[in-house]
PDB file of C-alpha atoms and ligand atoms in Angstrom:
ATOM      1  CA  MET A1296      -7.915  89.395 -25.320  1.00 50.00           C
ATOM      2  CA  HIS A1297      -6.954  85.743 -25.470  1.00 55.00           C
ATOM      3  CA  GLU A1298      -5.937  84.297 -28.844  1.00 56.00           C
ATOM      4  CA  HIS A1299      -6.747  80.709 -29.735  1.00 58.00           C
ATOM      5  CA  THR A1300      -4.174  78.709 -31.660  1.00 59.00           C
ATOM      6  CA  ALA A1301      -4.161  75.210 -33.137  1.00 62.00           C
ATOM      7  CA  HIS A1302      -2.156  74.117 -30.104  1.00 75.00           C
ATOM      8  CA  GLN A1303      -4.256  75.837 -27.469  1.00 84.00           C
ATOM      9  CA  LYS A1304      -4.017  73.934 -24.195  1.00 90.00           C
ATOM     10  CA  VAL A1305      -7.269  73.294 -22.357  1.00 93.00           C
ATOM     11  CA  ALA A1306      -7.468  72.513 -18.633  1.00 95.00           C
ATOM     12  CA  MET A1307     -10.622  70.892 -17.264  1.00 94.00           C
ATOM     13  CA  LEU A1308     -10.873  71.404 -13.500  1.00 96.00           C
ATOM     14  CA  THR A1309     -13.445  69.918 -11.156  1.00 95.00           C
ATOM     15  CA  GLY A1310     -14.520  71.888  -8.084  1.00 95.00           C
ATOM     16  CA  ALA A1311     -13.082  74.996  -9.696  1.00 97.00           C
ATOM     17  CA  ASN A1312     -15.573  77.561  -8.410  1.00 98.00           C
ATOM     18  CA  LYS A1313     -13.733  78.141  -5.134  1.00 97.00           C
ATOM     19  CA  GLY A1314     -10.798  77.156  -2.943  1.00 97.00           C
ATOM     20  CA  ILE A1315      -7.785  75.373  -4.422  1.00 97.00           C
ATOM     21  CA  GLY A1316      -9.647  74.620  -7.660  1.00 97.00           C
ATOM     22  CA  SER A1317     -10.407  78.280  -8.249  1.00 97.00           C
ATOM     23  CA  ALA A1318      -6.796  79.312  -7.514  1.00 97.00           C
ATOM     24  CA  THR A1319      -5.558  76.606  -9.899  1.00 97.00           C
ATOM     25  CA  ALA A1320      -7.878  77.968 -12.594  1.00 98.00           C
ATOM     26  CA  GLU A1321      -6.390  81.440 -12.142  1.00 97.00           C
ATOM     27  CA  GLN A1322      -2.809  80.160 -12.317  1.00 97.00           C
ATOM     28  CA  LEU A1323      -3.338  77.992 -15.399  1.00 97.00           C
ATOM     29  CA  ALA A1324      -5.241  80.824 -17.132  1.00 97.00           C
ATOM     30  CA  GLU A1325      -2.244  83.075 -16.500  1.00 97.00           C
ATOM     31  CA  LEU A1326      -0.145  80.517 -18.405  1.00 95.00           C
ATOM     32  CA  GLY A1327      -2.457  81.028 -21.395  1.00 95.00           C
ATOM     33  CA  MET A1328      -4.546  77.878 -21.099  1.00 96.00           C
ATOM     34  CA  THR A1329      -8.276  77.826 -21.781  1.00 96.00           C
ATOM     35  CA  ILE A1330      -9.978  76.796 -18.542  1.00 97.00           C
ATOM     36  CA  LEU A1331     -13.153  74.737 -18.290  1.00 96.00           C
ATOM     37  CA  ILE A1332     -14.484  75.569 -14.835  1.00 97.00           C
ATOM     38  CA  GLY A1333     -16.183  72.452 -13.483  1.00 96.00           C
ATOM     39  CA  ALA A1334     -18.797  73.380 -10.885  1.00 97.00           C
ATOM     40  CA  ARG A1335     -21.872  71.553  -9.682  1.00 96.00           C
ATOM     41  CA  ASN A1336     -23.782  74.818  -9.392  1.00 97.00           C
ATOM     42  CA  PRO A1337     -24.035  76.584 -12.794  1.00 97.00           C
ATOM     43  CA  ARG A1338     -24.330  80.053 -11.249  1.00 98.00           C
ATOM     44  CA  ARG A1339     -21.191  79.603  -9.131  1.00 98.00           C
ATOM     45  CA  GLY A1340     -19.409  78.163 -12.167  1.00 97.00           C
ATOM     46  CA  GLU A1341     -20.267  81.172 -14.289  1.00 98.00           C
ATOM     47  CA  GLN A1342     -19.183  83.569 -11.528  1.00 98.00           C
ATOM     48  CA  ALA A1343     -15.800  81.816 -11.261  1.00 98.00           C
ATOM     49  CA  ALA A1344     -15.363  81.801 -15.047  1.00 98.00           C
ATOM     50  CA  GLU A1345     -16.218  85.497 -15.147  1.00 98.00           C
ATOM     51  CA  ALA A1346     -13.564  86.213 -12.497  1.00 97.00           C
ATOM     52  CA  VAL A1347     -10.920  84.453 -14.627  1.00 98.00           C
ATOM     53  CA  ARG A1348     -12.039  86.359 -17.745  1.00 98.00           C
ATOM     54  CA  ALA A1349     -11.984  89.653 -15.842  1.00 98.00           C
ATOM     55  CA  ALA A1350      -8.310  88.973 -15.120  1.00 97.00           C
ATOM     56  CA  GLY A1351      -7.661  88.491 -18.844  1.00 97.00           C
ATOM     57  CA  GLY A1352      -7.985  84.700 -19.044  1.00 98.00           C
ATOM     58  CA  ASP A1353     -10.211  82.435 -21.122  1.00 97.00           C
ATOM     59  CA  ALA A1354     -12.659  80.398 -19.025  1.00 98.00           C
ATOM     60  CA  HIS A1355     -15.993  78.661 -19.532  1.00 97.00           C
ATOM     61  CA  PRO A1356     -18.233  76.990 -16.960  1.00 96.00           C
ATOM     62  CA  VAL A1357     -19.110  73.291 -17.210  1.00 95.00           C
ATOM     63  CA  THR A1358     -21.735  71.857 -14.873  1.00 95.00           C
ATOM     64  CA  LEU A1359     -20.181  68.774 -13.291  1.00 93.00           C
ATOM     65  CA  ASP A1360     -20.974  66.892 -10.092  1.00 93.00           C
ATOM     66  CA  VAL A1361     -18.378  64.175  -9.552  1.00 88.00           C
ATOM     67  CA  THR A1362     -20.805  62.129  -7.448  1.00 87.00           C
ATOM     68  CA  ASP A1363     -23.388  62.098 -10.222  1.00 80.00           C
ATOM     69  CA  PRO A1364     -23.083  58.777 -12.101  1.00 73.00           C
ATOM     70  CA  ALA A1365     -24.045  60.632 -15.263  1.00 72.00           C
ATOM     71  CA  SER A1366     -21.033  62.953 -14.800  1.00 68.00           C
ATOM     72  CA  ALA A1367     -18.292  60.810 -13.351  1.00 62.00           C
ATOM     73  CA  ALA A1368     -17.937  58.469 -10.358  1.00 67.00           C
ATOM     74  CA  TYR A1369     -18.157  58.408  -6.567  1.00 59.00           C
ATOM     75  CA  SER A1370     -16.560  59.732  -3.411  1.00 66.00           C
ATOM     76  CA  PRO A1371     -13.393  57.666  -3.102  1.00 71.00           C
ATOM     77  CA  SER A1372     -11.285  57.171   0.020  1.00 82.00           C
ATOM     78  CA  LYS A1373      -7.604  58.115  -0.153  1.00 83.00           C
ATOM     79  CA  THR A1374      -6.629  54.463  -0.450  1.00 85.00           C
ATOM     80  CA  VAL A1375      -8.942  54.071  -3.418  1.00 85.00           C
ATOM     81  CA  LEU A1376      -7.528  57.264  -4.936  1.00 86.00           C
ATOM     82  CA  ASN A1377      -4.002  55.860  -4.667  1.00 87.00           C
ATOM     83  CA  ALA A1378      -5.061  52.631  -6.344  1.00 89.00           C
ATOM     84  CA  LEU A1379      -6.978  54.508  -9.055  1.00 89.00           C
ATOM     85  CA  THR A1380      -4.009  56.793  -9.731  1.00 93.00           C
ATOM     86  CA  VAL A1381      -1.703  53.845 -10.375  1.00 93.00           C
ATOM     87  CA  GLN A1382      -4.309  51.957 -12.373  1.00 93.00           C
ATOM     88  CA  TYR A1383      -5.212  54.916 -14.580  1.00 93.00           C
ATOM     89  CA  ALA A1384      -1.531  55.792 -14.994  1.00 94.00           C
ATOM     90  CA  ASN A1385      -0.768  52.287 -16.247  1.00 95.00           C
ATOM     91  CA  GLU A1386      -3.794  52.245 -18.532  1.00 93.00           C
ATOM     92  CA  LEU A1387      -3.216  55.694 -20.003  1.00 93.00           C
ATOM     93  CA  ARG A1388       0.578  55.688 -20.274  1.00 92.00           C
ATOM     94  CA  LYS A1389       0.424  54.326 -23.829  1.00 90.00           C
ATOM     95  CA  ALA A1390      -2.002  57.089 -24.809  1.00 92.00           C
ATOM     96  CA  GLY A1391       0.530  59.671 -23.605  1.00 91.00           C
ATOM     97  CA  ILE A1392      -1.647  60.762 -20.666  1.00 93.00           C
ATOM     98  CA  LEU A1393       0.000  61.299 -17.277  1.00 95.00           C
ATOM     99  CA  VAL A1394      -2.001  60.569 -14.120  1.00 95.00           C
ATOM    100  CA  ASN A1395      -0.658  61.900 -10.826  1.00 95.00           C
ATOM    101  CA  ARG A1396      -2.083  62.705  -7.430  1.00 93.00           C
ATOM    102  CA  ARG A1397      -1.255  65.828  -5.497  1.00 92.00           C
ATOM    103  CA  ARG A1398      -1.105  66.818  -1.858  1.00 91.00           C
ATOM    104  CA  PRO A1399      -1.747  70.563  -1.670  1.00 91.00           C
ATOM    105  CA  GLY A1400      -0.765  70.955   1.978  1.00 92.00           C
ATOM    106  CA  TYR A1401      -3.068  72.413   4.632  1.00 95.00           C
ATOM    107  CA  VAL A1402      -4.800  75.201   2.734  1.00 97.00           C
ATOM    108  CA  ASP A1403      -7.052  77.938   4.086  1.00 98.00           C
ATOM    109  CA  THR A1404     -10.435  77.107   2.496  1.00 98.00           C
ATOM    110  CA  ASP A1405     -14.083  76.459   3.363  1.00 98.00           C
ATOM    111  CA  SER A1406     -13.319  72.715   3.574  1.00 96.00           C
ATOM    112  CA  ASN A1407     -11.445  73.183   6.860  1.00 97.00           C
ATOM    113  CA  ASN A1408     -13.304  76.290   8.104  1.00 97.00           C
ATOM    114  CA  HIS A1409     -10.308  78.404   7.125  1.00 98.00           C
ATOM    115  CA  THR A1410      -7.943  76.808   9.617  1.00 98.00           C
ATOM    116  CA  GLY A1411      -5.340  76.004   6.925  1.00 97.00           C
ATOM    117  CA  PHE A1412      -2.057  77.937   6.978  1.00 97.00           C
ATOM    118  CA  LEU A1413      -1.319  77.983   3.228  1.00 97.00           C
ATOM    119  CA  THR A1414      -3.038  80.336   0.772  1.00 97.00           C
ATOM    120  CA  THR A1415      -5.103  78.847  -2.054  1.00 97.00           C
ATOM    121  CA  ALA A1416      -2.428  80.118  -4.472  1.00 96.00           C
ATOM    122  CA  GLN A1417       0.225  78.155  -2.576  1.00 95.00           C
ATOM    123  CA  GLY A1418      -1.988  75.059  -2.572  1.00 95.00           C
ATOM    124  CA  ALA A1419      -2.663  75.453  -6.284  1.00 96.00           C
ATOM    125  CA  ALA A1420       1.022  75.695  -7.205  1.00 94.00           C
ATOM    126  CA  VAL A1421       1.661  71.953  -7.018  1.00 92.00           C
ATOM    127  CA  VAL A1422      -1.493  71.293  -9.063  1.00 90.00           C
ATOM    128  CA  GLY A1423      -0.321  73.766 -11.699  1.00 91.00           C
ATOM    129  CA  ARG A1424       3.077  72.094 -11.890  1.00 93.00           C
ATOM    130  CA  LEU A1425       1.519  68.650 -12.391  1.00 94.00           C
ATOM    131  CA  ALA A1426      -0.911  70.025 -14.983  1.00 93.00           C
ATOM    132  CA  THR A1427       1.939  71.434 -17.049  1.00 93.00           C
ATOM    133  CA  LEU A1428       4.318  68.448 -17.024  1.00 94.00           C
ATOM    134  CA  GLY A1429       5.868  67.549 -20.360  1.00 92.00           C
ATOM    135  CA  ALA A1430       4.992  64.298 -22.119  1.00 91.00           C
ATOM    136  CA  ASP A1431       8.081  62.676 -20.565  1.00 93.00           C
ATOM    137  CA  GLY A1432       6.997  63.660 -17.023  1.00 94.00           C
ATOM    138  CA  PRO A1433       6.311  61.212 -14.201  1.00 95.00           C
ATOM    139  CA  THR A1434       3.050  59.280 -14.003  1.00 96.00           C
ATOM    140  CA  GLY A1435       1.395  57.232 -11.243  1.00 95.00           C
ATOM    141  CA  GLY A1436       2.988  59.392  -8.546  1.00 94.00           C
ATOM    142  CA  PHE A1437       1.909  61.350  -5.475  1.00 94.00           C
ATOM    143  CA  PHE A1438       3.410  64.832  -5.228  1.00 94.00           C
ATOM    144  CA  GLY A1439       3.521  67.612  -2.652  1.00 91.00           C
ATOM    145  CA  GLU A1440       5.214  70.981  -2.524  1.00 86.00           C
ATOM    146  CA  GLY A1441       8.612  69.397  -1.903  1.00 88.00           C
ATOM    147  CA  GLY A1442       8.342  66.708  -4.583  1.00 90.00           C
ATOM    148  CA  PRO A1443       7.317  63.026  -4.439  1.00 91.00           C
ATOM    149  CA  VAL A1444       5.450  61.904  -1.310  1.00 89.00           C
ATOM    150  CA  PRO A1445       5.341  58.277  -0.095  1.00 83.00           C
ATOM    151  CA  TRP A1446       1.887  56.690  -0.628  1.00 74.00           C
TER     152      TRP A1446
HETATM  153  N1  NAP B2656      -7.754  72.586   1.971  1.00 96.92           N
HETATM  154  C1  NAP B2656      -6.864  71.647   2.299  1.00 96.92           C
HETATM  155  O1  NAP B2656      -6.053  71.840   3.229  1.00 96.92           O
HETATM  156  C2  NAP B2656      -6.811  70.341   1.567  1.00 96.92           C
HETATM  157  C3  NAP B2656      -5.817  69.413   1.923  1.00 96.92           C
HETATM  158  C4  NAP B2656      -5.752  68.191   1.234  1.00 96.92           C
HETATM  159  C5  NAP B2656      -6.648  67.929   0.203  1.00 96.92           C
HETATM  160  N2  NAP B2656      -7.600  68.840  -0.105  1.00 96.92           N
HETATM  161  C6  NAP B2656      -8.521  68.487  -1.192  1.00 96.92           C
HETATM  162  O2  NAP B2656      -8.463  69.479  -2.203  1.00 96.92           O
HETATM  163  C7  NAP B2656      -9.730  69.545  -2.864  1.00 96.92           C
HETATM  164  C8  NAP B2656     -10.231  70.991  -2.869  1.00 96.92           C
HETATM  165  O3  NAP B2656     -10.414  71.366  -1.516  1.00 96.92           O
HETATM  166  P1  NAP B2656     -10.589  72.875  -1.046  1.00 96.92           P
HETATM  167  O4  NAP B2656      -9.912  72.970   0.265  1.00 96.92           O
HETATM  168  O5  NAP B2656     -10.248  73.832  -2.141  1.00 96.92           O
HETATM  169  O6  NAP B2656     -12.166  72.887  -0.741  1.00 96.92           O
HETATM  170  P2  NAP B2656     -13.332  73.982  -1.003  1.00 96.92           P
HETATM  171  O7  NAP B2656     -12.837  75.360  -0.938  1.00 96.92           O
HETATM  172  O8  NAP B2656     -14.432  73.573  -0.085  1.00 96.92           O
HETATM  173  O9  NAP B2656     -13.737  73.671  -2.513  1.00 96.92           O
HETATM  174  C9  NAP B2656     -14.258  72.412  -2.848  1.00 96.92           C
HETATM  175  C10 NAP B2656     -14.744  72.498  -4.276  1.00 96.92           C
HETATM  176  O10 NAP B2656     -15.202  71.198  -4.657  1.00 96.92           O
HETATM  177  C11 NAP B2656     -16.523  71.331  -5.146  1.00 96.92           C
HETATM  178  N3  NAP B2656     -17.266  70.101  -4.943  1.00 96.92           N
HETATM  179  C12 NAP B2656     -17.649  69.526  -3.773  1.00 96.92           C
HETATM  180  N4  NAP B2656     -18.346  68.416  -4.016  1.00 96.92           N
HETATM  181  C13 NAP B2656     -18.410  68.279  -5.354  1.00 96.92           C
HETATM  182  C14 NAP B2656     -19.007  67.340  -6.213  1.00 96.92           C
HETATM  183  N5  NAP B2656     -19.715  66.322  -5.753  1.00 96.92           N
HETATM  184  N6  NAP B2656     -18.855  67.506  -7.561  1.00 96.92           N
HETATM  185  C15 NAP B2656     -18.150  68.523  -8.046  1.00 96.92           C
HETATM  186  N7  NAP B2656     -17.567  69.475  -7.298  1.00 96.92           N
HETATM  187  C16 NAP B2656     -17.705  69.341  -5.951  1.00 96.92           C
HETATM  188  C17 NAP B2656     -17.104  72.488  -4.381  1.00 96.92           C
HETATM  189  O11 NAP B2656     -18.250  72.985  -5.047  1.00 96.92           O
HETATM  190  P3  NAP B2656     -19.443  73.772  -4.246  1.00 96.92           P
HETATM  191  O12 NAP B2656     -19.043  75.202  -4.188  1.00 96.92           O
HETATM  192  O13 NAP B2656     -20.642  73.488  -5.092  1.00 96.92           O
HETATM  193  O14 NAP B2656     -19.544  73.161  -2.870  1.00 96.92           O
HETATM  194  C18 NAP B2656     -15.921  73.444  -4.447  1.00 96.92           C
HETATM  195  O15 NAP B2656     -15.821  74.049  -5.696  1.00 96.92           O
HETATM  196  C19 NAP B2656     -10.659  68.583  -2.100  1.00 96.92           C
HETATM  197  O16 NAP B2656     -10.672  67.342  -2.788  1.00 96.92           O
HETATM  198  C20 NAP B2656      -9.965  68.438  -0.742  1.00 96.92           C
HETATM  199  O17 NAP B2656     -10.267  67.183  -0.136  1.00 96.92           O
HETATM  200  C21 NAP B2656      -7.702  70.057   0.537  1.00 96.92           C
END
C-alpha cells in the first residue's frame, strides 16, 4: 500500500500506456512517486495504471492527446523540440522548473516495429534520471545514456 505524504512527488507522463512511457511509469512508481498515466485512449490508460498498481505503485490514468489543442500542442520536429527545450528552460528557470530533452537510444517498441536493440527499461532509465534531478540540476540540455548529447 502506498502512503501519501505532504511531499509526495507526482510524475505526469504523456504516452505512458506502452513503450518507453510505460517503462518510465514503472520505474518512477518504484521510487515512490505517484504516476499520472497520460494516454489518449482511456481504456489503455486505465490498463497501464492498473499494471503499475498491481506492482505496488500508485498510478491514475489521465486522458491526454498531445495533438489535441484542448490538451496541449502539436507534433513538433526535432529542431522545434530543441528550440522549445531551450526556450522553456529559460522561461521556467526562475520558477525552479528544469526542462531537458532526452535521447532514449534505439528501443524495442511498436514505434519501430520492435527493431530496437534496447529494452524499454533501458530506454526509460535516462528519462527516470532526468525526472529525478535535484533543483540544482541542469536545464535546457539534451541527454542520452552516456550524458549530455550535442544538439
Ligand atoms: N523507440 C525508440 O527507439 C525511440 C528513439 C528515440 C525517440 N523515441 C521517442 O520516444 C517516445 C516514445 O516512443 P516509444 O518507442 O515508446 O513508442 P510507442 O511504444 O509506440 O509508444 C508511444 C506512446 O505515445 C502515445 N501517443 C502517440 N501519439 C500520441 C498523442 N497524439 N497524444 C498522446 N499520446 C500519444 C501512444 O499512445 P497509443 O497507444 O494511443 O498509440 C503510446 O503510448 C516517442 O516520442 C518516440 O519518438 C523513441
